[in-house]
Amino acid sequence: MHEDVTQVLFTQEEIAETVKRIGAEISRDYAGKKLLLVTVLKGAFIFMADLVRAIDSEVEIDFMEVSSYGTEAKSSGIVRIIKDLDSSIEGRHVIIVEDILDSGLTLKYLCKNLNSRKPLSVEIATLLLKKEKQEADITCKYLGFCCPDEFVVGYGLDFSERYRNLPYIGVLDPKVYS
Ligand code: IMP
Ligand code: MG
């Protein structure tokens, strides 16, 4: 597993510090407000688990699973909901928790979909942002790291369901997928 990673981009310690920082920002911004974190499965599950413990104010969580049609490496922007939220978000403050924003097409669809359900607000927290690749015009209020335009794995991020359990985030050897 570790031998398929050519470069460690963010260590376990760096990730922990960054998640703490984002948690503090969210705690400050939503103090006294009812907040719902919506996690996009599966990639963001570890980020969410750590982030929720770094938030020092009242928070609820829910999960969505979406699949974007396209190849493993490129999403098409056409999104299918595999698992929807359990509860209504009407009148609630929502933060979508994502692992990585690549083209941004998945999040663009999600924001539009959630905004149609009459929430008080919808913001985005993403651990990683691939800046060069962003096609959709969306802003994320909370950002962990900018990430080079490489295929990365670990800390929840997968290639073909593998490598999610790596405690760090690293570049996957192209030999694995070529
Ligand atoms: P987007 O719609 O192009 O922004 O794609 C977002 C989704 O594609 C993410 O939630 C990930 O599941 C997946 N993805 C994009 N880039 C990577 C990567 O480098 N490693 C693993 N998954 C990725
Ligand atoms: Mg994925």
GROMACS .gro file of C-alpha atoms and ligand atoms in nm:
model
  202
    1MET     CA    1   0.000   0.000   0.000
    2HIS     CA    2   0.259   0.261   0.108
    3GLU     CA    3   0.485   0.163  -0.181
    4ASP     CA    4   0.222   0.285  -0.431
    5VAL     CA    5   0.254   0.642  -0.300
    6THR     CA    6   0.529   0.838  -0.475
    7GLN     CA    7   0.514   1.146  -0.253
    8VAL     CA    8   0.354   1.234   0.079
    9LEU     CA    9   0.184   1.573   0.035
   10PHE     CA   10   0.029   1.621   0.379
   11THR     CA   11   0.137   1.431   0.687
   12GLN     CA   12  -0.091   1.303   0.959
   13GLU     CA   13   0.027   1.588   1.186
   14GLU     CA   14  -0.031   1.857   0.922
   15ILE     CA   15  -0.380   1.726   0.854
   16ALA     CA   16  -0.465   1.718   1.227
   17GLU     CA   17  -0.355   2.080   1.267
   18THR     CA   18  -0.551   2.194   0.964
   19VAL     CA   19  -0.868   2.013   1.071
   20LYS     CA   20  -0.837   2.177   1.414
   21ARG     CA   21  -0.803   2.518   1.248
   22ILE     CA   22  -1.114   2.464   1.032
   23GLY     CA   23  -1.307   2.339   1.337
   24ALA     CA   24  -1.216   2.656   1.526
   25GLU     CA   25  -1.328   2.874   1.232
   26ILE     CA   26  -1.661   2.693   1.213
   27SER     CA   27  -1.714   2.710   1.592
   28ARG     CA   28  -1.655   3.084   1.580
   29ASP     CA   29  -1.878   3.148   1.276
   30TYR     CA   30  -2.172   2.936   1.391
   31ALA     CA   31  -2.171   3.004   1.766
   32GLY     CA   32  -2.530   3.006   1.887
   33LYS     CA   33  -2.663   2.876   1.555
   34LYS     CA   34  -2.799   2.532   1.477
   35LEU     CA   35  -2.556   2.375   1.235
   36LEU     CA   36  -2.587   2.064   1.019
   37LEU     CA   37  -2.279   1.911   0.859
   38VAL     CA   38  -2.360   1.717   0.544
   39THR     CA   39  -2.089   1.473   0.450
   40VAL     CA   40  -2.043   1.347   0.100
   41LEU     CA   41  -1.966   0.977   0.121
   42LYS     CA   42  -1.746   0.802   0.102
   43GLY     CA   43  -1.431   1.011   0.061
   44ALA     CA   44  -1.506   1.270   0.330
   45PHE     CA   45  -1.586   1.026   0.610
   46ILE     CA   46  -1.255   1.055   0.792
   47PHE     CA   47  -1.238   1.434   0.750
   48MET     CA   48  -1.591   1.460   0.892
   49ALA     CA   49  -1.512   1.233   1.187
   50ASP     CA   50  -1.215   1.450   1.284
   51LEU     CA   51  -1.380   1.782   1.199
   52VAL     CA   52  -1.689   1.721   1.409
   53ARG     CA   53  -1.468   1.668   1.715
   54ALA     CA   54  -1.287   1.994   1.643
   55ILE     CA   55  -1.614   2.190   1.654
   56ASP     CA   56  -1.689   2.328   1.994
   57SER     CA   57  -2.055   2.420   1.946
   58GLU     CA   58  -2.382   2.242   1.881
   59VAL     CA   59  -2.375   2.043   1.558
   60GLU     CA   60  -2.570   1.766   1.389
   61ILE     CA   61  -2.453   1.544   1.105
   62ASP     CA   62  -2.611   1.376   0.804
   63PHE     CA   63  -2.478   1.189   0.504
   64MET     CA   64  -2.527   1.188   0.131
   65GLU     CA   65  -2.376   0.963  -0.126
   66VAL     CA   66  -2.354   1.071  -0.486
   67SER     CA   67  -2.194   0.923  -0.788
   68SER     CA   68  -2.083   1.132  -1.079
   69TYR     CA   69  -2.093   0.965  -1.413
   70GLY     CA   70  -1.752   0.957  -1.571
   71THR     CA   71  -1.424   0.784  -1.524
   72GLU     CA   72  -1.237   0.751  -1.196
   73ALA     CA   73  -1.016   1.043  -1.294
   74LYS     CA   74  -1.266   1.286  -1.447
   75SER     CA   75  -1.619   1.368  -1.337
   76SER     CA   76  -1.885   1.464  -1.585
   77GLY     CA   77  -2.099   1.692  -1.372
   78ILE     CA   78  -2.396   1.462  -1.411
   79VAL     CA   79  -2.464   1.342  -1.061
   80ARG     CA   80  -2.682   1.064  -0.930
   81ILE     CA   81  -2.796   1.061  -0.568
   82ILE     CA   82  -2.731   0.717  -0.421
   83LYS     CA   83  -2.820   0.811  -0.064
   84ASP     CA   84  -3.015   1.122   0.023
   85LEU     CA   85  -3.025   1.307   0.357
   86ASP     CA   86  -3.230   1.152   0.637
   87SER     CA   87  -3.385   1.480   0.746
   88SER     CA   88  -3.514   1.806   0.605
   89ILE     CA   89  -3.273   2.100   0.591
   90GLU     CA   90  -3.544   2.365   0.569
   91GLY     CA   91  -3.458   2.657   0.797
   92ARG     CA   92  -3.117   2.514   0.891
   93HIS     CA   93  -2.759   2.625   0.843
   94VAL     CA   94  -2.575   2.365   0.636
   95ILE     CA   95  -2.209   2.303   0.565
   96ILE     CA   96  -2.126   2.047   0.298
   97VAL     CA   97  -1.813   1.856   0.399
   98GLU     CA   98  -1.612   1.733   0.101
   99ASP     CA   99  -1.282   1.556   0.066
  100ILE     CA  100  -1.160   1.719  -0.254
  101LEU     CA  101  -1.280   1.977  -0.502
  102ASP     CA  102  -1.146   1.888  -0.842
  103SER     CA  103  -1.354   2.020  -1.132
  104GLY     CA  104  -1.610   2.134  -0.876
  105LEU     CA  105  -1.892   1.990  -1.083
  106THR     CA  106  -2.008   1.749  -0.812
  107LEU     CA  107  -2.027   2.026  -0.553
  108LYS     CA  108  -2.196   2.264  -0.791
  109TYR     CA  109  -2.474   2.014  -0.840
  110LEU     CA  110  -2.498   1.945  -0.465
  111CYS     CA  111  -2.515   2.313  -0.371
  112LYS     CA  112  -2.792   2.373  -0.622
  113ASN     CA  113  -2.981   2.068  -0.503
  114LEU     CA  114  -2.953   2.157  -0.132
  115ASN     CA  115  -3.030   2.526  -0.192
  116SER     CA  116  -3.362   2.426  -0.348
  117ARG     CA  117  -3.466   2.274  -0.010
  118LYS     CA  118  -3.500   2.614   0.161
  119PRO     CA  119  -3.206   2.605   0.405
  120LEU     CA  120  -3.101   2.924   0.588
  121SER     CA  121  -2.755   2.892   0.438
  122VAL     CA  122  -2.530   2.647   0.254
  123GLU     CA  123  -2.151   2.668   0.273
  124ILE     CA  124  -1.871   2.433   0.173
  125ALA     CA  125  -1.581   2.292   0.372
  126THR     CA  126  -1.332   2.103   0.160
  127LEU     CA  127  -1.011   1.950   0.282
  128LEU     CA  128  -0.838   1.974  -0.056
  129LEU     CA  129  -0.873   2.203  -0.354
  130LYS     CA  130  -0.721   2.139  -0.696
  131LYS     CA  131  -0.714   2.498  -0.807
  132GLU     CA  132  -0.602   2.449  -1.165
  133LYS     CA  133  -0.884   2.215  -1.244
  134GLN     CA  134  -1.182   2.409  -1.113
  135GLU     CA  135  -1.438   2.448  -1.391
  136ALA     CA  136  -1.746   2.530  -1.187
  137ASP     CA  137  -1.779   2.868  -1.029
  138ILE     CA  138  -1.822   2.790  -0.660
  139THR     CA  139  -1.663   2.930  -0.348
  140CYS     CA  140  -1.572   2.727  -0.045
  141LYS     CA  141  -1.577   2.910   0.284
  142TYR     CA  142  -1.351   2.659   0.457
  143LEU     CA  143  -1.043   2.515   0.290
  144GLY     CA  144  -0.775   2.281   0.418
  145PHE     CA  145  -0.500   2.267   0.158
  146CYS     CA  146  -0.443   2.355  -0.205
  147CYS     CA  147  -0.337   2.041  -0.382
  148PRO     CA  148  -0.131   1.989  -0.699
  149ASP     CA  149  -0.308   1.848  -1.001
  150GLU     CA  150  -0.216   1.487  -0.926
  151PHE     CA  151  -0.429   1.190  -0.829
  152VAL     CA  152  -0.409   1.175  -0.451
  153VAL     CA  153  -0.513   0.907  -0.203
  154GLY     CA  154  -0.534   0.857   0.173
  155TYR     CA  155  -0.724   1.005   0.468
  156GLY     CA  156  -1.049   0.883   0.313
  157LEU     CA  157  -0.958   0.938  -0.051
  158ASP     CA  158  -0.953   0.629  -0.264
  159PHE     CA  159  -0.854   0.480  -0.592
  160SER     CA  160  -1.096   0.198  -0.673
  161GLU     CA  161  -1.196   0.182  -0.303
  162ARG     CA  162  -0.835   0.128  -0.192
  163TYR     CA  163  -0.593   0.346   0.010
  164ARG     CA  164  -0.865   0.520   0.216
  165ASN     CA  165  -0.697   0.401   0.536
  166LEU     CA  166  -0.361   0.570   0.474
  167PRO     CA  167  -0.320   0.820   0.761
  168TYR     CA  168  -0.155   1.078   0.531
  169ILE     CA  169  -0.242   1.217   0.186
  170GLY     CA  170  -0.007   1.130  -0.096
  171VAL     CA  171   0.032   1.110  -0.472
  172LEU     CA  172  -0.062   0.775  -0.618
  173ASP     CA  173   0.194   0.618  -0.849
  174PRO     CA  174   0.048   0.650  -1.203
  175LYS     CA  175   0.163   0.291  -1.262
  176VAL     CA  176  -0.130   0.179  -1.045
  177TYR     CA  177  -0.391   0.320  -1.282
  178SER     CA  178  -0.222   0.326  -1.621
  179IMP     P1  179  -1.525   1.695  -0.909
  179IMP     O1  180  -1.671   1.686  -0.939
  179IMP     O2  181  -1.440   1.691  -1.034
  179IMP     O3  182  -1.490   1.815  -0.821
  179IMP     O4  183  -1.485   1.562  -0.834
  179IMP     C1  184  -1.497   1.548  -0.698
  179IMP     C2  185  -1.487   1.404  -0.652
  179IMP     O5  186  -1.398   1.327  -0.736
  179IMP     C3  187  -1.430   1.399  -0.513
  179IMP     O6  188  -1.529   1.406  -0.414
  179IMP     C4  189  -1.354   1.268  -0.513
  179IMP     O7  190  -1.439   1.162  -0.474
  179IMP     C5  191  -1.312   1.246  -0.657
  179IMP     N1  192  -1.171   1.288  -0.679
  179IMP     C6  193  -1.128   1.396  -0.749
  179IMP     N2  194  -0.994   1.404  -0.748
  179IMP     C7  195  -0.950   1.299  -0.675
  179IMP     C8  196  -0.818   1.253  -0.637
  179IMP     O8  197  -0.713   1.310  -0.668
  179IMP     N3  198  -0.814   1.140  -0.560
  179IMP     C9  199  -0.926   1.073  -0.520
  179IMP     N4  200  -1.051   1.113  -0.554
  179IMP    C10  201  -1.063   1.224  -0.631
  180MG      MG  202  -1.405   0.898  -0.472
   0.00000   0.00000   0.00000
